Each structure stands twice: as structure tokens, then as C-alpha cells.
């Protein structure tokens, strides 16, 4: 009991220290109070590393690790209630994106090489993050800084491009709406997490309930999904009504227990190794938003994709028809629809080249969003989620019921 009161007093003392911090102060990793202006002071490991480097002596791994930890801990932004730590991964896009845009604006060959490199780097980064189940803010920061730089460049080029005020207001409205929906997706993501026991079954009465270590979660999830997939393949019933009846019987006969986090979860809730919790009606983990897409934020996610697609296509069209030679396609309700015809002269001027590169970058992002949106609409039409679709998408399993039905008819 005394340990409990001691821990409570320590927590209360830590909260008081946090409330007394000014906007430029913070509590470091060694539980001491620091000021961001002293970020280069009182770092013994940094002094030792520099001394050994100048003296051409071997640098100990421990000193190097402690120096990097100190650098990462002191990289902070002044904020109310204490300086907030900034992740180096979140800060990297702020330097990479403008450098990429400026280099791509030099000539067409550089632009093509950088765009292809960006596609390859993005695919590789997503594969690494998904394979290692890493929760990173790099991709979310990439979205934020991409939108920031595209808006800054577009608005600075509006007087040069001589766009109509109505077109500019429409683009800003779509952009603000998309950003607000993305913000709502992140806010509602926490409501999809299963943080407590679902239902009335006490935790002590559940069979074999023990805490799993973090290293076992990913292996247990793969094994659990493999067993579930095998059971679905062997015991699969072609009639949807029979499947619903069997599911209802199983739901009422025994609780749905997650074998990874050892919790009683609602139906169609799946565990996310990255978030470390079960998610209600989990679709997938979005690395671009650094959260899971589930039951509560799915509609906002679809609306954010639609608004983002409209904003990117409109901005790219307005920019390309201004810097290139446009031609009239059709006139709808008195509004002319233009498309770019010849863009061979855009790289002769650096400002026009930057505008062209930003428009091409927007089209590249819109192409990816189109693929994601069409996939989500297809899954919504089938009444399933991306997580459930991937579970049955194996070479030996039943990939989808539509193909199975057509194959049965052709036989």
C-alpha cells in the first residue's frame, strides 16, 4: 500500500513540474529540467566524441548512442506547457520536399528522374514500415509539408498566372475541407481502439489470459490469421445467409477473444500490431495518417480522399493551363474546361518550372489517391474491409466469392 501512495505522490509531483514549465522549458530523458537555448550545453558525450575524433582515437559506441539520444531529446519546439519534442523523421520532409522541387525545376530530365525516384522511395518506405510494423510520423509529416509548400507556391504564383478569384476560392475551400476531414480521421481513430473488456465476461474467467510481450505480438497475429484463414477455407459455406446464422451462433455461444492482446473484443475487431490494440471493424493502418482506419473514422476517411482528389486535380489543372498552352475541351454551363496542350517552354523560366513541377507532383499524388479511393469503394460495395480482404487473398485460398461464382458457372 505504501508503494501505491509513493507512486501517486511521484506522479502528482511530476504533473506539478510540468504545469510550472514555460514554453521553452522541458523535462529531459534523465528527468532533469532544461531550456531549449541550452541545447548545445552540458553534453559530456558530445564533448568526448569530438575530443576522440580530433585526437584520432576510437569512439565508444556508448558515447555515440548517448550523444544521439541527447540530440533527439533536445530537438524541441516552444509550446504552451513546455517545449514539445520534434522527431527527426517528422522534420526530414521539411528539407527534402523543397530541395526536390527546386532540383526538378531545372530541366525536364531532372524532373523525370526525381519523380521516378520519389515513387520508388515511397514504395520502399511503405514496405519497410509495414514489414517492420513501425509507427512513424515521417509519412504524415510528408503530407503536411507537401500541402504547405504546394499552397505557398500556388498562392505566390496566382498573380503571375492571372487566375480568377473564384477559382482560387474554390481551391482553398476544397483544400481546407480535405485537411479538416484528415484531422477528424485522426481524432476519431482513438475511439476505435478496444481499450477495455468488451461485454460482460470478467477477465479472470477467460481461459489462458496472460500478457503477451511486444516481441510475440506480430508472430502471434500471423499464426492467428493463418489458423482463421484455414478454418474459413475448409468450413466456408457458399450461402451468405448460412454464414450469418453460423456467425450469430458462434457469437452467442462464446466470446470473441483476441489471442494477441488477450481481450474480449466485438465482432469484426482485429488486432493492429503497430497501434498495439484491437480496432473495431479495422480496415487498415494508414501510415500516411499514422493511425488505424476503423468503424468511427471510415466515412471521414473516404470524404477526405474525395476532397483531396478534387483539390489536387483542380490545382494541377489551373496551374498547367496557366503555364502551358491550353485548348478548350468543352463548355459546361458557360464554364470553359481547358486542358494543357504544349508545355515545352516551362523550364525556360525558373518560376514557371517550379509551378509545373508542383502541378506534376499534385497529379502524382492524385493518381495514388485515385487507386486508394477506388479500392476502398470496391471493398465498401462488397461489404468487407481491406484487412478482411487480405486475409482471404492467398494463392491457395478463396480469393473472392465473385470469381468463385463465375468459375462454378463456367464449369
XYZ file of C-alpha atoms in Angstrom:
411
model
C 0.000 0.000 0.000
C 2.876 2.314 0.782
C 4.280 1.720 -2.712
C 0.976 2.828 -4.194
C 0.943 6.117 -2.269
C 4.601 6.722 -3.131
C 3.894 6.207 -6.830
C 0.863 8.511 -6.639
C 2.920 11.236 -4.978
C 5.614 10.907 -7.637
C 3.050 11.236 -10.432
C 1.492 14.278 -8.760
C 4.904 15.871 -8.308
C 5.702 15.276 -11.992
C 2.414 16.896 -13.044
C 3.185 19.954 -10.914
C 6.615 20.283 -12.511
C 5.075 20.008 -15.983
C 2.481 22.691 -15.230
C 5.192 25.066 -13.979
C 7.216 24.837 -17.212
C 7.434 27.824 -19.508
C 7.083 27.459 -23.265
C 10.840 26.957 -23.730
C 11.467 24.507 -20.869
C 11.110 20.734 -20.807
C 11.858 17.644 -18.742
C 14.681 15.681 -20.380
C 15.147 11.922 -20.663
C 17.179 11.988 -17.444
C 14.229 13.620 -15.556
C 16.018 16.984 -15.287
C 14.751 20.434 -16.202
C 16.298 22.021 -19.320
C 15.879 25.102 -21.502
C 15.940 24.854 -25.299
C 18.524 27.665 -25.514
C 20.964 25.351 -23.758
C 20.609 22.616 -26.366
C 24.360 22.658 -27.098
C 25.466 22.845 -23.457
C 26.146 20.200 -20.807
C 26.561 17.266 -23.168
C 29.549 15.286 -21.923
C 29.154 12.550 -24.521
C 29.268 15.113 -27.332
C 32.473 16.570 -25.865
C 34.039 13.109 -25.603
C 33.096 12.187 -29.164
C 34.539 15.446 -30.546
C 37.714 15.081 -28.470
C 38.313 11.499 -29.581
C 37.546 12.401 -33.201
C 40.046 15.285 -33.196
C 42.673 13.151 -31.461
C 42.070 10.298 -33.947
C 41.081 7.899 -31.173
C 38.428 5.212 -31.262
C 34.933 6.379 -30.320
C 32.983 4.163 -27.961
C 29.583 3.058 -29.118
C 28.028 4.015 -25.778
C 29.153 7.652 -26.061
C 27.909 7.874 -29.630
C 24.481 6.469 -28.707
C 24.149 8.806 -25.725
C 25.092 11.768 -27.915
C 22.397 10.901 -30.476
C 19.829 10.388 -27.714
C 20.694 13.814 -26.278
C 20.387 15.449 -29.709
C 16.998 13.849 -30.315
C 15.782 14.791 -26.836
C 16.851 18.445 -27.222
C 15.320 18.933 -30.665
C 12.182 20.702 -29.444
C 9.648 23.353 -30.387
C 8.440 26.021 -27.893
C 4.885 25.220 -26.831
C 2.416 26.072 -24.107
C 3.058 23.926 -21.036
C 6.605 23.047 -22.088
C 8.660 22.575 -25.244
C 7.478 19.663 -27.411
C 9.973 17.200 -28.833
C 10.256 17.020 -32.629
C 11.062 13.710 -34.238
C 13.889 13.822 -36.813
C 11.711 11.689 -39.090
C 8.979 14.333 -38.915
C 11.455 17.131 -39.680
C 13.120 15.452 -42.679
C 10.309 16.186 -45.229
C 10.621 19.908 -44.481
C 14.081 19.791 -46.083
C 13.603 17.050 -48.683
C 10.495 18.433 -50.424
C 11.754 21.972 -51.267
C 15.113 20.570 -52.345
C 13.373 18.086 -54.635
C 11.116 20.771 -56.136
C 13.992 23.167 -56.831
C 16.136 20.470 -58.456
C 13.236 19.183 -60.558
C 12.560 22.710 -61.862
C 15.964 22.843 -63.593
C 15.049 20.760 -66.653
C 12.708 18.015 -67.814
C 15.208 15.162 -67.424
C 15.922 16.026 -63.798
C 12.190 16.265 -63.131
C 11.532 12.800 -64.593
C 14.398 11.210 -62.653
C 13.317 12.786 -59.361
C 9.670 11.814 -59.843
C 10.608 8.198 -60.555
C 12.968 8.224 -57.578
C 10.181 9.585 -55.391
C 7.845 6.779 -56.462
C 10.458 4.124 -55.743
C 11.421 5.664 -52.409
C 7.777 5.877 -51.323
C 7.043 2.250 -52.226
C 10.212 1.093 -50.469
C 9.472 3.169 -47.363
C 5.923 1.843 -47.069
C 7.135 -1.744 -47.483
C 9.774 -1.271 -44.774
C 7.313 0.362 -42.377
C 4.727 -2.371 -42.947
C 7.246 -5.197 -42.742
C 8.804 -3.960 -39.509
C 5.462 -2.788 -38.020
C 6.981 0.614 -37.249
C 4.834 3.522 -36.106
C 6.435 6.566 -37.686
C 5.387 10.171 -38.241
C 7.501 10.538 -41.402
C 4.671 9.962 -43.894
C 2.201 12.166 -42.013
C 4.804 14.928 -41.922
C 5.360 14.411 -45.655
C 1.653 15.113 -46.272
C 1.654 18.228 -44.077
C 4.724 19.781 -45.675
C 3.599 18.786 -49.184
C 0.315 20.629 -48.713
C 2.118 23.580 -47.122
C 4.626 24.001 -49.953
C 2.044 23.428 -52.693
C -0.268 26.089 -51.236
C 2.599 28.565 -50.757
C 3.890 28.091 -54.310
C 0.418 28.198 -55.837
C -0.657 31.330 -53.956
C 2.612 33.102 -54.732
C 2.141 32.302 -58.408
C -1.540 33.377 -58.580
C -0.755 36.981 -59.642
C 1.706 35.643 -62.212
C -0.722 33.058 -63.594
C -3.672 35.515 -63.662
C -6.231 33.097 -62.239
C -9.809 34.068 -61.452
C -10.648 34.772 -57.775
C -13.495 32.233 -57.925
C -11.074 29.505 -58.977
C -8.704 30.389 -56.166
C -11.511 30.422 -53.560
C -12.810 27.053 -54.739
C -9.350 25.524 -54.500
C -8.812 26.902 -50.994
C -12.236 25.641 -49.878
C -11.529 22.120 -51.127
C -8.090 22.132 -49.515
C -9.404 23.314 -46.142
C -12.216 20.748 -46.274
C -9.775 17.928 -47.034
C -7.436 18.974 -44.213
C -10.339 19.164 -41.769
C -11.519 15.665 -42.724
C -7.993 14.303 -42.277
C -7.904 15.951 -38.853
C -11.222 14.295 -37.987
C -9.884 10.912 -39.091
C -7.031 11.173 -36.606
C -9.262 12.447 -33.815
C -11.801 9.637 -34.240
C -9.138 6.934 -34.542
C -8.753 6.685 -30.762
C -12.462 5.836 -30.414
C -11.983 2.678 -32.496
C -9.389 1.206 -30.138
C -10.598 -1.554 -27.812
C -9.070 -0.325 -24.565
C -11.297 -2.260 -22.135
C -13.035 -5.615 -21.993
C -15.981 -5.815 -24.390
C -19.121 -7.387 -22.972
C -19.851 -8.768 -19.509
C -17.281 -11.578 -19.329
C -14.830 -10.966 -16.462
C -11.169 -11.077 -17.402
C -10.421 -13.642 -14.683
C -12.897 -16.112 -16.214
C -11.285 -16.074 -19.656
C -9.195 -19.164 -20.422
C -5.437 -18.740 -20.735
C -5.321 -14.984 -20.310
C -1.718 -13.879 -19.920
C 0.045 -10.763 -21.100
C 1.985 -11.118 -24.344
C 5.354 -9.494 -24.803
C 5.870 -6.965 -27.572
C 8.144 -9.336 -29.458
C 5.463 -12.038 -29.619
C 2.623 -9.884 -30.955
C 3.470 -9.958 -34.656
C 4.204 -13.701 -34.701
C 1.009 -14.456 -32.801
C -1.035 -12.321 -35.173
C 0.328 -14.145 -38.229
C -0.330 -17.525 -36.651
C -3.826 -16.499 -35.582
C -4.727 -15.220 -39.060
C -3.333 -18.372 -40.683
C -5.492 -20.577 -38.464
C -8.540 -18.395 -39.079
C -7.916 -18.435 -42.823
C -7.607 -22.229 -42.843
C -10.849 -22.558 -40.922
C -12.623 -20.160 -43.263
C -11.346 -22.062 -46.302
C -12.248 -25.528 -45.037
C -15.544 -24.653 -43.377
C -16.600 -21.957 -45.858
C -20.277 -22.018 -46.858
C -21.393 -20.567 -50.159
C -24.695 -19.240 -48.889
C -24.436 -15.835 -47.212
C -27.458 -16.445 -45.006
C -25.963 -19.643 -43.615
C -22.744 -17.807 -42.835
C -24.613 -15.108 -40.944
C -26.528 -17.695 -38.935
C -23.353 -19.573 -38.023
C -21.637 -16.336 -37.068
C -24.531 -15.378 -34.810
C -24.472 -18.791 -33.150
C -20.737 -18.559 -32.528
C -21.114 -15.049 -31.198
C -23.722 -16.092 -28.639
C -22.020 -19.333 -27.654
C -18.606 -17.983 -26.703
C -16.881 -14.587 -26.508
C -14.619 -13.324 -29.267
C -11.170 -13.337 -27.641
C -8.126 -11.698 -29.219
C -5.192 -14.082 -28.900
C -2.662 -11.221 -29.025
C -3.839 -8.611 -26.516
C -5.930 -11.152 -24.536
C -9.156 -9.121 -24.569
C -12.795 -9.858 -25.298
C -13.438 -7.852 -28.463
C -16.560 -7.049 -30.504
C -17.266 -8.847 -33.749
C -15.072 -7.880 -36.740
C -12.483 -6.270 -34.484
C -8.888 -7.116 -35.413
C -5.574 -6.505 -33.728
C -3.131 -3.907 -35.068
C 0.473 -4.655 -34.160
C 1.520 -1.068 -34.911
C -1.097 0.552 -32.664
C -0.772 -2.254 -30.100
C -4.528 -2.661 -29.684
C -7.600 -4.196 -31.286
C -9.519 -1.895 -33.629
C -13.268 -2.050 -34.207
C -14.033 -3.033 -37.817
C -10.403 -2.446 -38.746
C -9.765 -1.676 -42.399
C -6.025 -0.974 -42.366
C -3.325 1.054 -40.680
C -2.702 4.246 -42.637
C 0.969 5.172 -42.464
C 0.157 8.490 -44.133
C -2.065 9.468 -41.181
C -0.222 7.412 -38.542
C -3.455 5.833 -37.287
C -5.834 2.963 -37.980
C -8.914 3.307 -40.178
C -11.845 1.684 -38.420
C -15.532 1.937 -37.665
C -15.719 5.539 -36.460
C -13.402 7.317 -38.909
C -14.049 5.328 -42.104
C -16.590 7.773 -43.572
C -14.391 10.767 -42.803
C -11.511 8.914 -44.452
C -13.484 8.385 -47.674
C -14.651 12.007 -47.689
C -11.076 13.187 -47.122
C -9.931 11.138 -50.123
C -12.665 12.624 -52.334
C -11.933 16.226 -51.299
C -8.182 15.721 -51.637
C -8.631 14.269 -55.118
C -10.779 17.217 -56.221
C -8.370 19.784 -54.753
C -5.292 18.196 -56.346
C -6.883 17.819 -59.780
C -8.245 21.370 -59.729
C -4.935 22.865 -58.610
C -2.970 20.884 -61.186
C -5.374 21.850 -63.977
C -5.335 25.552 -63.105
C -1.551 25.588 -62.926
C -0.889 23.602 -66.101
C -3.391 25.562 -68.192
C -1.716 28.777 -66.998
C 1.936 27.848 -67.607
C 1.301 25.786 -70.758
C -0.616 26.465 -73.966
C -4.216 25.395 -73.197
C -7.010 24.302 -75.502
C -10.771 24.273 -74.969
C -12.312 20.834 -74.436
C -15.937 21.645 -73.658
C -18.027 24.399 -72.130
C -20.250 23.264 -69.233
C -22.924 25.728 -68.062
C -20.924 28.573 -69.508
C -17.729 27.481 -67.725
C -14.869 26.576 -70.098
C -12.974 23.362 -69.407
C -9.342 23.736 -70.505
C -6.530 21.213 -70.729
C -2.796 21.829 -71.328
C -1.513 21.277 -74.846
C 2.176 22.252 -75.136
C 4.442 22.549 -72.058
C 7.804 22.575 -73.812
C 8.702 26.117 -72.696
C 8.010 25.861 -68.962
C 11.622 25.148 -67.975
C 12.909 28.312 -69.658
C 11.793 30.327 -66.609
C 12.536 29.081 -63.080
C 9.230 30.273 -61.585
C 7.232 28.598 -64.345
C 9.331 25.468 -63.891
C 8.541 25.326 -60.169
C 4.822 25.762 -60.883
C 4.938 22.979 -63.475
C 6.794 20.618 -61.112
C 4.302 21.274 -58.304
C 1.424 20.550 -60.692
C 3.073 17.306 -61.804
C 3.660 16.409 -58.149
C -0.034 17.040 -57.433
C -1.022 14.760 -60.334
C 1.295 12.075 -58.991
C -0.371 12.231 -55.578
C -3.842 12.302 -57.127
C -3.048 9.125 -59.051
C -2.183 7.335 -55.823
C -5.306 8.697 -54.098
C -7.429 7.512 -57.039
C -6.121 3.971 -56.596
C -6.764 4.036 -52.831
C -10.244 5.537 -53.268
C -11.337 3.033 -55.923
C -10.081 0.155 -53.798
C -11.963 1.399 -50.743
C -15.168 1.936 -52.738
C -14.909 -1.582 -54.162
C -14.468 -3.053 -50.689
C -17.345 -0.946 -49.366
C -19.542 -2.257 -52.203
C -18.645 -5.820 -51.222
C -19.382 -5.110 -47.557
C -15.888 -6.007 -46.369
C -12.734 -4.263 -45.201
C -9.187 -4.245 -46.519
C -7.992 -6.328 -43.560
C -10.626 -8.999 -44.200
C -9.912 -8.962 -47.933
C -6.181 -9.510 -47.376
C -6.893 -12.449 -45.068
C -8.505 -14.402 -47.911
C -6.206 -13.101 -50.676
C -3.778 -16.043 -50.766
C -2.864 -18.267 -53.732
C -4.224 -21.368 -52.002
C -7.333 -19.747 -50.567
C -10.565 -18.412 -51.986
C -9.514 -15.004 -53.304
C -13.018 -13.660 -53.688
C -16.514 -15.026 -53.941
C -17.257 -13.325 -57.259
C -14.504 -15.213 -59.095
C -15.562 -18.476 -57.424
C -19.137 -17.989 -58.564
C -18.092 -17.319 -62.177
C -15.776 -20.327 -62.176
C -18.578 -22.546 -60.890
C -20.900 -21.285 -63.632
C -18.345 -21.865 -66.407
C -17.803 -25.451 -65.258
